CSV table of C-alpha atoms in Angstrom, one decimal:
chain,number,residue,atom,x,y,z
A,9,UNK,CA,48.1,88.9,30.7
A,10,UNK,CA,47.4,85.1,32.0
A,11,UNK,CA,45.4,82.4,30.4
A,12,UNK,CA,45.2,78.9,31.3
A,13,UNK,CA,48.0,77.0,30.7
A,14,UNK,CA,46.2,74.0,29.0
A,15,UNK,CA,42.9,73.9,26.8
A,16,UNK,CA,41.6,70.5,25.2
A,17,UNK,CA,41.1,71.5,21.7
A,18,UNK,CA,38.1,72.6,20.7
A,19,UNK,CA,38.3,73.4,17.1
A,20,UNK,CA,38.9,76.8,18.1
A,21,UNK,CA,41.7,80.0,19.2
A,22,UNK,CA,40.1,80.8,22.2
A,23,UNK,CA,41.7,81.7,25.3
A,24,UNK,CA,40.6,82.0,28.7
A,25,UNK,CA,42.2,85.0,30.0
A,26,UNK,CA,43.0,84.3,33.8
A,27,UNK,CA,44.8,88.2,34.5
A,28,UNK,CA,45.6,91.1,33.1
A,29,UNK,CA,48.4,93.4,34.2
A,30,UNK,CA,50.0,96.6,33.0
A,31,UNK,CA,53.4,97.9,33.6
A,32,UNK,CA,54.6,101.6,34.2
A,33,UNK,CA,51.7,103.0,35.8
A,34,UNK,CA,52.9,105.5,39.0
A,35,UNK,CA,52.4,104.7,42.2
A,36,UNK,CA,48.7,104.3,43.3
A,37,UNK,CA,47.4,105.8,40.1
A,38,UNK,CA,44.3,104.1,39.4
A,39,UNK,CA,44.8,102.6,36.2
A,40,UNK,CA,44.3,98.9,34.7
A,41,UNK,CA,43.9,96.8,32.0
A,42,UNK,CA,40.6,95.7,30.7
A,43,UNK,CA,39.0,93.7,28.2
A,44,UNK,CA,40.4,91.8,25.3
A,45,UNK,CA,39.9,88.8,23.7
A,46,UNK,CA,42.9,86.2,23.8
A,47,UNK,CA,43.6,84.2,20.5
A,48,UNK,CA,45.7,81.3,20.1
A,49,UNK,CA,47.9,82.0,17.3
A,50,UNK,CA,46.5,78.3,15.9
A,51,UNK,CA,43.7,76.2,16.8
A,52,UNK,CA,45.5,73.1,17.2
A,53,UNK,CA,47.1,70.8,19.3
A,54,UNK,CA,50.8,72.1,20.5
A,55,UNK,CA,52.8,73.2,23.3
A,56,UNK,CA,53.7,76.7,24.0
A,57,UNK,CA,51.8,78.0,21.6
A,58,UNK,CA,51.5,81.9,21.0
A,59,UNK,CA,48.8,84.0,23.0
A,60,UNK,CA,47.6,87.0,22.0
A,61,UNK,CA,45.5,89.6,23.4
A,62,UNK,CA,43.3,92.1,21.6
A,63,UNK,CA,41.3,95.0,22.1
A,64,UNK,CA,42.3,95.4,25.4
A,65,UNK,CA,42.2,98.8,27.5
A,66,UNK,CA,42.7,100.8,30.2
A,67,UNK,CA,40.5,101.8,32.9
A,68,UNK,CA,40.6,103.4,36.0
A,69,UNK,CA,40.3,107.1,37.4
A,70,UNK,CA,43.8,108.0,36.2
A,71,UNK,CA,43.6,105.8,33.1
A,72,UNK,CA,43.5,109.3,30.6
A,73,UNK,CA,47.1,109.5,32.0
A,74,UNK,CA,48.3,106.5,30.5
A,75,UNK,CA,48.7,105.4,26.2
A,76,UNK,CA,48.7,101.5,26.3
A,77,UNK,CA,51.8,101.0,23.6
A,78,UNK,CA,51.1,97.1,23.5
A,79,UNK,CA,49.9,94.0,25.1
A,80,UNK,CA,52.6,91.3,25.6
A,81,UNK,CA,51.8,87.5,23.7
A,82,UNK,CA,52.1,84.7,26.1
A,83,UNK,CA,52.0,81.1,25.7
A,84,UNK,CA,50.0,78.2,26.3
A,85,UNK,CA,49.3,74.5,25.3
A,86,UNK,CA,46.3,72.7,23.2
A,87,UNK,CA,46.1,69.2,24.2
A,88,UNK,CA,44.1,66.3,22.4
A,89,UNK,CA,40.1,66.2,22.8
A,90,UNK,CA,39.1,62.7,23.8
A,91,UNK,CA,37.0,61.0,21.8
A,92,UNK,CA,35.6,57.4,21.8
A,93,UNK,CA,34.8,55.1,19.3
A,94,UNK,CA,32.4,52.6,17.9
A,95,UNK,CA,32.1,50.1,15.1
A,96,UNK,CA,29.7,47.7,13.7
A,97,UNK,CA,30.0,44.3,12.1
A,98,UNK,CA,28.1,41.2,10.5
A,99,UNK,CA,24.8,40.4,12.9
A,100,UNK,CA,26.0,37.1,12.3
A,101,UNK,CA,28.6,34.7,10.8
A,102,UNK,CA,28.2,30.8,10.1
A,103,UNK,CA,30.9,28.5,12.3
A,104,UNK,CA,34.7,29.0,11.0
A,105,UNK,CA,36.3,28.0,14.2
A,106,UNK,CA,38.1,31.1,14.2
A,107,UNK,CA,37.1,34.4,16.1
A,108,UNK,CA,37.0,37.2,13.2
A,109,UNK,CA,35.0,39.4,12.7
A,110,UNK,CA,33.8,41.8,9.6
A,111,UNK,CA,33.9,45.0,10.4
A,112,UNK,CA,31.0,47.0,8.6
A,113,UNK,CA,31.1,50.6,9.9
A,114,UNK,CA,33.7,52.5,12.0
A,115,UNK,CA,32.7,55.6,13.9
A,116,UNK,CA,33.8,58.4,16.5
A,117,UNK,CA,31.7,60.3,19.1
A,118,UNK,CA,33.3,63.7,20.1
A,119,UNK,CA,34.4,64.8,17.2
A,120,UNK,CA,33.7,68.4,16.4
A,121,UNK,CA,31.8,70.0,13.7
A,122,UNK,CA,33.5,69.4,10.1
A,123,UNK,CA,36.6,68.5,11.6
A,124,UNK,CA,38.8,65.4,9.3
A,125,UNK,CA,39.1,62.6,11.7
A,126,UNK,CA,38.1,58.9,11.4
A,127,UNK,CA,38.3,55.9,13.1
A,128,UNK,CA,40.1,53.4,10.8
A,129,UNK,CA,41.5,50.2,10.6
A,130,UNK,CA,41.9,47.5,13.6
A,131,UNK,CA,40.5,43.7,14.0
A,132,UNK,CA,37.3,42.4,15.3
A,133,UNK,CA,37.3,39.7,17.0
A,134,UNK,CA,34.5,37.7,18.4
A,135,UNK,CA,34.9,36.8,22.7
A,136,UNK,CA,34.7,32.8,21.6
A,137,UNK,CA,34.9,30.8,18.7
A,138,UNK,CA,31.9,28.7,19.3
A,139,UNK,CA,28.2,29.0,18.2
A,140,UNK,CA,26.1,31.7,20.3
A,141,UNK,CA,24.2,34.8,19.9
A,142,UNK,CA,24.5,37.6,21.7
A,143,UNK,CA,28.9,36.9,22.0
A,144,UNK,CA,30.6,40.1,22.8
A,145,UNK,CA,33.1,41.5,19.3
A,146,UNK,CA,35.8,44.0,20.8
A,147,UNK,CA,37.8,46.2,18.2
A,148,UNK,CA,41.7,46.3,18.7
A,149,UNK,CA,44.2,48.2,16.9
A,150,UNK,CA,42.0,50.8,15.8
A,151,UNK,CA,43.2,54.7,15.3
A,152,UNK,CA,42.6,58.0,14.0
A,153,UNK,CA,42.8,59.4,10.5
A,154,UNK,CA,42.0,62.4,8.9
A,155,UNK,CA,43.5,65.7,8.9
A,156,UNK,CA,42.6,66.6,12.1
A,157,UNK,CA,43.1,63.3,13.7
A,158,UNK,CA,46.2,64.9,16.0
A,159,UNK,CA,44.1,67.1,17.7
A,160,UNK,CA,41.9,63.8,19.1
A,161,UNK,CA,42.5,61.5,21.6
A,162,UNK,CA,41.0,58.2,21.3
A,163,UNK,CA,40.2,57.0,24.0
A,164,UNK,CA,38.6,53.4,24.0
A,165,UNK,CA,36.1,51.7,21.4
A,166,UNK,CA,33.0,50.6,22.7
A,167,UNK,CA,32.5,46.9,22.1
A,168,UNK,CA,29.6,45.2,20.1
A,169,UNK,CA,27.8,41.6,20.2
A,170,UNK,CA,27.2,39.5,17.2
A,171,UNK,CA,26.1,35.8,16.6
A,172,UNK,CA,27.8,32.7,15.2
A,173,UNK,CA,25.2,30.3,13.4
A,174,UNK,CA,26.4,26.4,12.8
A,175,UNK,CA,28.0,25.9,10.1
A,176,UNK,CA,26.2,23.3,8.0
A,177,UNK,CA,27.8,20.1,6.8
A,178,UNK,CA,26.5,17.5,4.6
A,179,UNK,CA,27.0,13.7,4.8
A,180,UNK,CA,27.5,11.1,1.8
A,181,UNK,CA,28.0,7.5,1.4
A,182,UNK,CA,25.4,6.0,4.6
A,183,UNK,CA,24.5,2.9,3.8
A,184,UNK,CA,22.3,0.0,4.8
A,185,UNK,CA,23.7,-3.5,6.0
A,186,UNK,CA,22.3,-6.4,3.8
A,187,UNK,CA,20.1,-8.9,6.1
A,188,UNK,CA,18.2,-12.2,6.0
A,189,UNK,CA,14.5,-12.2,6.4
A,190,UNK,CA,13.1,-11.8,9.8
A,191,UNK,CA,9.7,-10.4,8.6
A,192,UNK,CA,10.3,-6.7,9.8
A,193,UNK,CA,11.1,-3.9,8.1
A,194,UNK,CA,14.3,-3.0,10.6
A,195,UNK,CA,17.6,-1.8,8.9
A,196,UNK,CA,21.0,-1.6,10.3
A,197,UNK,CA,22.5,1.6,9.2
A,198,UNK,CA,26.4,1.9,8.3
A,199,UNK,CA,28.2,4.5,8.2
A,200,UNK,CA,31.8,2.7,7.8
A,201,UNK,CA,32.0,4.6,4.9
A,202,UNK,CA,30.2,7.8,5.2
A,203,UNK,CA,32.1,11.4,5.1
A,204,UNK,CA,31.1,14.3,6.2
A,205,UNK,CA,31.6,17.4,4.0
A,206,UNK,CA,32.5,20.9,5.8
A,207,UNK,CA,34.0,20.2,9.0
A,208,UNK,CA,36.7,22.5,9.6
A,209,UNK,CA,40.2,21.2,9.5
A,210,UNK,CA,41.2,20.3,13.4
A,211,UNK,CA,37.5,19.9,15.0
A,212,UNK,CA,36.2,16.8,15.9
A,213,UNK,CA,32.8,15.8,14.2
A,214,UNK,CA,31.7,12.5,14.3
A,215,UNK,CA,28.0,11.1,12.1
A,216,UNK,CA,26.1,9.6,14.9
A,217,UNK,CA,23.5,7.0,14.3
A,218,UNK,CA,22.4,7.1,18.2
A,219,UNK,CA,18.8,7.3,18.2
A,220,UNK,CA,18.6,7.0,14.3
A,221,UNK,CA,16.6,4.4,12.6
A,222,UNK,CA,16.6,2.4,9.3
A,223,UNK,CA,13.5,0.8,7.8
A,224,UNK,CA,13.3,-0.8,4.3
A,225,UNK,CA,10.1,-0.3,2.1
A,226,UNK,CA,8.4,-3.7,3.2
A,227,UNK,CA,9.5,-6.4,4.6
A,228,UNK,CA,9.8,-8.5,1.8
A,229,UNK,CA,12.8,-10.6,0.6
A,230,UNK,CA,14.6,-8.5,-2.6
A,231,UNK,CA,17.2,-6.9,-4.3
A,232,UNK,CA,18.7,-3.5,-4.0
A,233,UNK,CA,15.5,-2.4,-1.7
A,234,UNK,CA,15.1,0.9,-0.4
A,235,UNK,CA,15.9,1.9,3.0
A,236,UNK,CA,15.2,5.4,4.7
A,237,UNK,CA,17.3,6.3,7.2
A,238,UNK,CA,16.2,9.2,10.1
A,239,UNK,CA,17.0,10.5,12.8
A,240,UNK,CA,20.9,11.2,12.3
A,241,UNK,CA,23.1,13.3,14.4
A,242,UNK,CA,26.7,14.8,15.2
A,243,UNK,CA,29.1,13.4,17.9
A,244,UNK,CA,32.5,14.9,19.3
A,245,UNK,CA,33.9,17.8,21.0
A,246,UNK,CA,33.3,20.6,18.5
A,247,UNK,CA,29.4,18.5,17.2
A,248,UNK,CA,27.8,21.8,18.9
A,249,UNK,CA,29.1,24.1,16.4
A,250,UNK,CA,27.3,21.8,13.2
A,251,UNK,CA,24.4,21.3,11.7
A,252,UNK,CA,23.7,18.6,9.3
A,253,UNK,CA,21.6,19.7,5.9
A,254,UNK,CA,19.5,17.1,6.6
A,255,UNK,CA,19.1,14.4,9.4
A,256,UNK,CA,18.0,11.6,7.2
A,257,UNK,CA,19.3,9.9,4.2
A,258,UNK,CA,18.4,6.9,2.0
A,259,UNK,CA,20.4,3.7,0.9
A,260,UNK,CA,19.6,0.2,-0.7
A,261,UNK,CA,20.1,-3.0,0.8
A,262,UNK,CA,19.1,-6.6,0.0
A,263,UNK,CA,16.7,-8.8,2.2
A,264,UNK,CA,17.9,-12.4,1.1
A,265,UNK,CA,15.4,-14.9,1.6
A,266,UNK,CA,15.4,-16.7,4.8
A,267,UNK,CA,16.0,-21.1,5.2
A,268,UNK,CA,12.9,-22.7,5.8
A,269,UNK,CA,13.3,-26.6,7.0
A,270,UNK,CA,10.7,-28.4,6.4
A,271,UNK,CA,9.7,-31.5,8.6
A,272,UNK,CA,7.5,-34.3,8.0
A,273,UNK,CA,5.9,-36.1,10.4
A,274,UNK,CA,4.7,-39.8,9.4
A,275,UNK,CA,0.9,-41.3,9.4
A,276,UNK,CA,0.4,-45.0,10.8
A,277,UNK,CA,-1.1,-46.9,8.4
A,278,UNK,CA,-3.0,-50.8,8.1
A,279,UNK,CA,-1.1,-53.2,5.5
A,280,UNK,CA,-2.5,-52.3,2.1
A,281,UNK,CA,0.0,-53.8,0.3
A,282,UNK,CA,1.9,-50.7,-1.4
A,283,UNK,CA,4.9,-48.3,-0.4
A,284,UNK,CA,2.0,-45.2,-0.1
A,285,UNK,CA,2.4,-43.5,3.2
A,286,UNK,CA,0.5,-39.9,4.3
A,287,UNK,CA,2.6,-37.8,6.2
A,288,UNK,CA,2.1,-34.0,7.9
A,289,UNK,CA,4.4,-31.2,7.2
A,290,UNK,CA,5.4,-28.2,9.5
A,291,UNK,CA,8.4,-25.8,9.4
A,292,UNK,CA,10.1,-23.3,10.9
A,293,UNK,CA,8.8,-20.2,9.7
A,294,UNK,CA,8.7,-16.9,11.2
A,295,UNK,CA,5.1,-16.7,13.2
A,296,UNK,CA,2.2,-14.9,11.7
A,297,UNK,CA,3.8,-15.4,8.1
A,298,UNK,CA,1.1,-17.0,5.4
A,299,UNK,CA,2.5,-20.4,4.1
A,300,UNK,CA,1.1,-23.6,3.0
A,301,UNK,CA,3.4,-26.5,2.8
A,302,UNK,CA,3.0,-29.3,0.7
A,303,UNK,CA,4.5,-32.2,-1.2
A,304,UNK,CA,4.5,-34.9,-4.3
A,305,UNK,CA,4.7,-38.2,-2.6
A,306,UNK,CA,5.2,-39.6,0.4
A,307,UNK,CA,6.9,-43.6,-0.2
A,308,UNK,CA,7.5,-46.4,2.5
A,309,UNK,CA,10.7,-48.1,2.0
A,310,UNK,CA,8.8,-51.7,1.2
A,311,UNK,CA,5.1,-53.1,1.8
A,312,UNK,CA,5.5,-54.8,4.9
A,313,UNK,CA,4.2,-54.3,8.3
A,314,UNK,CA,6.9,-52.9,10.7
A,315,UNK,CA,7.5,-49.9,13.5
A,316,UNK,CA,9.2,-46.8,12.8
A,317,UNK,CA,9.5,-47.4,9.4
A,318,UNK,CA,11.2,-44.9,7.2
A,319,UNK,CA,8.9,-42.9,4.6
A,320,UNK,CA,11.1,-40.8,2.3
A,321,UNK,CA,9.1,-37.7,1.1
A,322,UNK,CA,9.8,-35.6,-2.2
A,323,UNK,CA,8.9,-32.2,-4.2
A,324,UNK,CA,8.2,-30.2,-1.1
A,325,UNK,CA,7.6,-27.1,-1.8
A,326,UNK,CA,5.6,-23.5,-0.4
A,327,UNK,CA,3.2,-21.4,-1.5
A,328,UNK,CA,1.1,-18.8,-0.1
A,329,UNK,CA,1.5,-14.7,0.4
A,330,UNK,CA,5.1,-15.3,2.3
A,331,UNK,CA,6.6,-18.0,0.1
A,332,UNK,CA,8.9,-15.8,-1.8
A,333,UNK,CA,10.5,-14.8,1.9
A,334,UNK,CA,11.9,-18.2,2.0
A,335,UNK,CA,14.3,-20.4,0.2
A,336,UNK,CA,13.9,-24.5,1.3
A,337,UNK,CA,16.6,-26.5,2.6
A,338,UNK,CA,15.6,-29.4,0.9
A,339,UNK,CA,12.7,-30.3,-1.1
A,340,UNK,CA,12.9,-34.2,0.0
A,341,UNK,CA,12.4,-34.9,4.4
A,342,UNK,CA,12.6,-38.0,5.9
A,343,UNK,CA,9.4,-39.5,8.1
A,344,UNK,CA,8.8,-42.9,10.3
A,345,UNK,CA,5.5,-44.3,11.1
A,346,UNK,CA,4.3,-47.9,11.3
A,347,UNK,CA,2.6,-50.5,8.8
A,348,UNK,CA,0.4,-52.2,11.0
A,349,UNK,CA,-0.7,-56.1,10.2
A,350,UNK,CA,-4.4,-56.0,8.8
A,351,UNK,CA,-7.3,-58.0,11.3
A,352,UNK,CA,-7.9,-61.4,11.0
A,353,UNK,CA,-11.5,-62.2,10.6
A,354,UNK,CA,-13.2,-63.0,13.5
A,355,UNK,CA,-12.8,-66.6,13.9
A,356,UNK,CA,-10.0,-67.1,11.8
A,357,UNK,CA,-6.6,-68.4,13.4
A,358,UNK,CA,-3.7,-66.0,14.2
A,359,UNK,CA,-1.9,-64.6,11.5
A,360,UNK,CA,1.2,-65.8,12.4
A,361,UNK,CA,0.3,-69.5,12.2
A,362,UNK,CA,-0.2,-69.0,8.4
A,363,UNK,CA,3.0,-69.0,5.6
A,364,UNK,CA,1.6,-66.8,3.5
A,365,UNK,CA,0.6,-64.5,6.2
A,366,UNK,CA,2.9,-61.4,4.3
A,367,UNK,CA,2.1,-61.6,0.8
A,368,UNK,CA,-0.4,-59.4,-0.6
A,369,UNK,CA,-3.4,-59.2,0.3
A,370,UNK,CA,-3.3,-61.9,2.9
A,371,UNK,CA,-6.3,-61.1,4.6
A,372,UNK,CA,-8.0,-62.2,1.7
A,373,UNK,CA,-5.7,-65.3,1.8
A,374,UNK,CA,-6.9,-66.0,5.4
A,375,UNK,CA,-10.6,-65.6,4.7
A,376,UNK,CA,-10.5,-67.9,1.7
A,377,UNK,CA,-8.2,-70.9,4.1
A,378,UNK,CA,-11.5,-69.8,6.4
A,379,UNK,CA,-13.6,-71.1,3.7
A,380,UNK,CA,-12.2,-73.9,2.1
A,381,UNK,CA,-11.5,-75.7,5.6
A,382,UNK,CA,-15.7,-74.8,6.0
A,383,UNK,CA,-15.9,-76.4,2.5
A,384,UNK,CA,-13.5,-79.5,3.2
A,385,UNK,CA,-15.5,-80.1,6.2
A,386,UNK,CA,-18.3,-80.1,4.7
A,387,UNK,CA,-16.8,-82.4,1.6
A,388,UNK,CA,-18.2,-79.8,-0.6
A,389,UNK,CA,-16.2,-80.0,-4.1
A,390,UNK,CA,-13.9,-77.1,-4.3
A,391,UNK,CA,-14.0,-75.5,-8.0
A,392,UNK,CA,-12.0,-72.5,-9.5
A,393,UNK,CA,-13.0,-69.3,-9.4
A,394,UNK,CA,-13.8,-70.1,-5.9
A,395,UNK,CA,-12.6,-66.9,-4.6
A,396,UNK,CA,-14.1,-64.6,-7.1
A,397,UNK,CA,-17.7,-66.4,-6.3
A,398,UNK,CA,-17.5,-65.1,-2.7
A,399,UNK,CA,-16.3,-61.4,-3.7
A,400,UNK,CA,-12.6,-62.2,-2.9
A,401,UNK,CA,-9.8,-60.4,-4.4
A,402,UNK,CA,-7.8,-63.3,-4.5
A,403,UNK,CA,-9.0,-67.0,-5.3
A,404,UNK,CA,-7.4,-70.4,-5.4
A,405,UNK,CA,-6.9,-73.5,-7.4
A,406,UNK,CA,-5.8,-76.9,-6.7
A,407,UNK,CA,-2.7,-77.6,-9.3
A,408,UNK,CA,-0.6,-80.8,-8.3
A,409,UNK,CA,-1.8,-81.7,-4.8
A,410,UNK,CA,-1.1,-78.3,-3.8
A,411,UNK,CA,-3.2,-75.0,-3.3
A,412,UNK,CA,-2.0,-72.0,-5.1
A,413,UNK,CA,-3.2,-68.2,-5.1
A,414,UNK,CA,-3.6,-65.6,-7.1
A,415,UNK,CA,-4.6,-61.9,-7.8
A,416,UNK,CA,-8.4,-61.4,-9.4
């Protein structure tokens, strides 16, 4: 008998008988073989492996003239079943700029019935390295096991997809510059010393502050004030495969307070005889801050009538809701203004004719030469106290031929 040469395995002996012939039998008798069932002599995978036929028998008209003494074995292959295979890993796996993957199940579709073979071993590896979902894992390297593993061919190992999440890094040491006053609440964040924790050995990360803002508590002048930074991000070529734990922060910083200069600006004034002068103040403060300027004393360098005349002013200080903002550059300005010369009486003779015209009080000096020359005129006898009689603040009294004044 014939079978075919080949069979994939099947976990079985079977043959398929392909002819049958007998040998001996006369002429045109009519006699044949029939029937059977053909056996390999093992179920597995081989070359040339024994055939055998049983319960095989004659027919025919003539087949009563024939005894069948045997059935001769012949010989055929059993070659490999193909199978394929599949496998399973993490649904996802945080940033490690490498391509691995964990395999979490290994398994084979062909395999028949109880038969001992496995798919075992190989390495996953992800198509890219960088963050997606949905990135296609292929198994290399893979193969059979078991005890019936020879009888399988494996044929390919479907791939599977997986996703890889950011990995998350965490930042340290941002900080806030130190600043004058300027009557906001801005911050200038600094990240000279900053580090970021996580990133993997090769990438390039960077801590961004584009877009990020820093803004202290109030805008008050202080020490060691607290400034919340927001709005923080990642920079560099491999920045798409990070996160950061958080995209703000907070720092201290000091607002020193800022120089106020204070000007003064001087009030004319008539001769009264003292060093008093009245001056204005205004600064240089930041607009819409609350101050109120003010000062001890305001002194004219001497008595005397004169332009631009220098007024030195002292104890200038500031009060108000914004005060403590500010620091003065000096406590003491420097103003001019004039001493103008005080009227003469109407009727009375320029001032300038008149010796006395810049001692104290010399209007009162004027009006009472006004009144004695009325007086001399009028050979009235001039007695003391002549001044005080008339509501001066000065008077006059003739002492050796000559008249002399003094204060009341």
């Amino acid at each position: 008998f014939t079978v075919d040469a080949t069979k994939p395995y099947d976990a079985g002996t079977g043959a398929n008988v392909t002819g049958r012939f007998l040998s001996g039998v006369i002429g045109l008798d009519d006699c044949t073989l029939s029937g059977g069932t053909a056996d390999y002599a093992s179920k597995n995978v081989g070359n040339g492996i024994t055939v055998s036929l049983a319960g095989a028998t004659l027919a025919g008209a003539d087949k009563d003239n024939y005894n069948l003494t045997s059935v001769t074995d012949t010989s055929a292959n059993i070659t490999p079943k193909d199978i394929t295979g599949s496998f399973t890993v993490d649904a996802t796996k945080p940033y490690d700029a490498g391509t691995g993957a964990n395999v979490t199940g290994r398994f084979l579709s062909g395999v028949i019935g109880l038969d001992d073979c496995t798919l075992s071993g190989g390495t996953a590896d992800y198509a890219s390295k960088n963050v997606g979902n949905g990135i296609t894992v292929s198994l290399a390297g893979a193969t059979l096991a078991g005890a019936d593993k020879d009888n399988y061919n494996l044929t390919s190992v479907t791939d599977t997809s997986a996703n890889i999440t950011p990995k998350q890094l965490t930042v340290t040491g941002i900080a806030a510059d130190n600043k004058v006053y300027d009557a906001t609440t801005n911050a200038v964040i600094n990240i000279s010393g900053a580090v970021l924790s996580g990133v993997v050995p090769g990438d390039t990360v960077n801590l961004s502050t584009a877009g990020a803002t820093g803004t202290f508590a109030d805008k008050n002048a202080g020490i060691g004030k607290t400034v919340d930074i927001s709005g923080l991000s990642l920079s560099g070529a491999d920045s798409g495969n990070y996160n950061l734990t958080s995209t703000s922060a907070t720092a201290t910083a000091d607002i020193t307070p800022g120089t106020l200069t204070v000007t003064a600006t001087g009030e004319n004034k008539v001769y009264d005889g003292t060093t008093t002068a009245t001056v204005t103040l205004s600064d240089d403060r930041i607009a819409g801050d609350v101050l109120t300027d003010s000062y001890v004393s305001a002194t004219f360098a001497d008595t005397n009538v004169g332009t631009g005349k220098t007024i030195t002013v002292t104890g200038i200080s500031i009060s108000g809701a914004d005060a403590g903002n500010y620091l003065l550059s000096s406590t003491t300005a420097i103003a001019f203004a004039d001493i103008a010369a005080r009227p003469v009486p109407p009727g009375d003779p320029t001032r300038a004719n008149y010796p006395y015209a810049d001692i104290p009080y010399w209007e009162d000096y004027l009006r009472i030469q006004y009144y004695f020359q009325m007086l001399f005129r009028s050979r009235i006898y001039l007695a003391p106290s002549l001044g005080e009689q008339f509501g001066f603040d000065m008077d006059f009294i003739f002492e050796e031929g000559e008249i002399k004044f003094k204060r009341l």
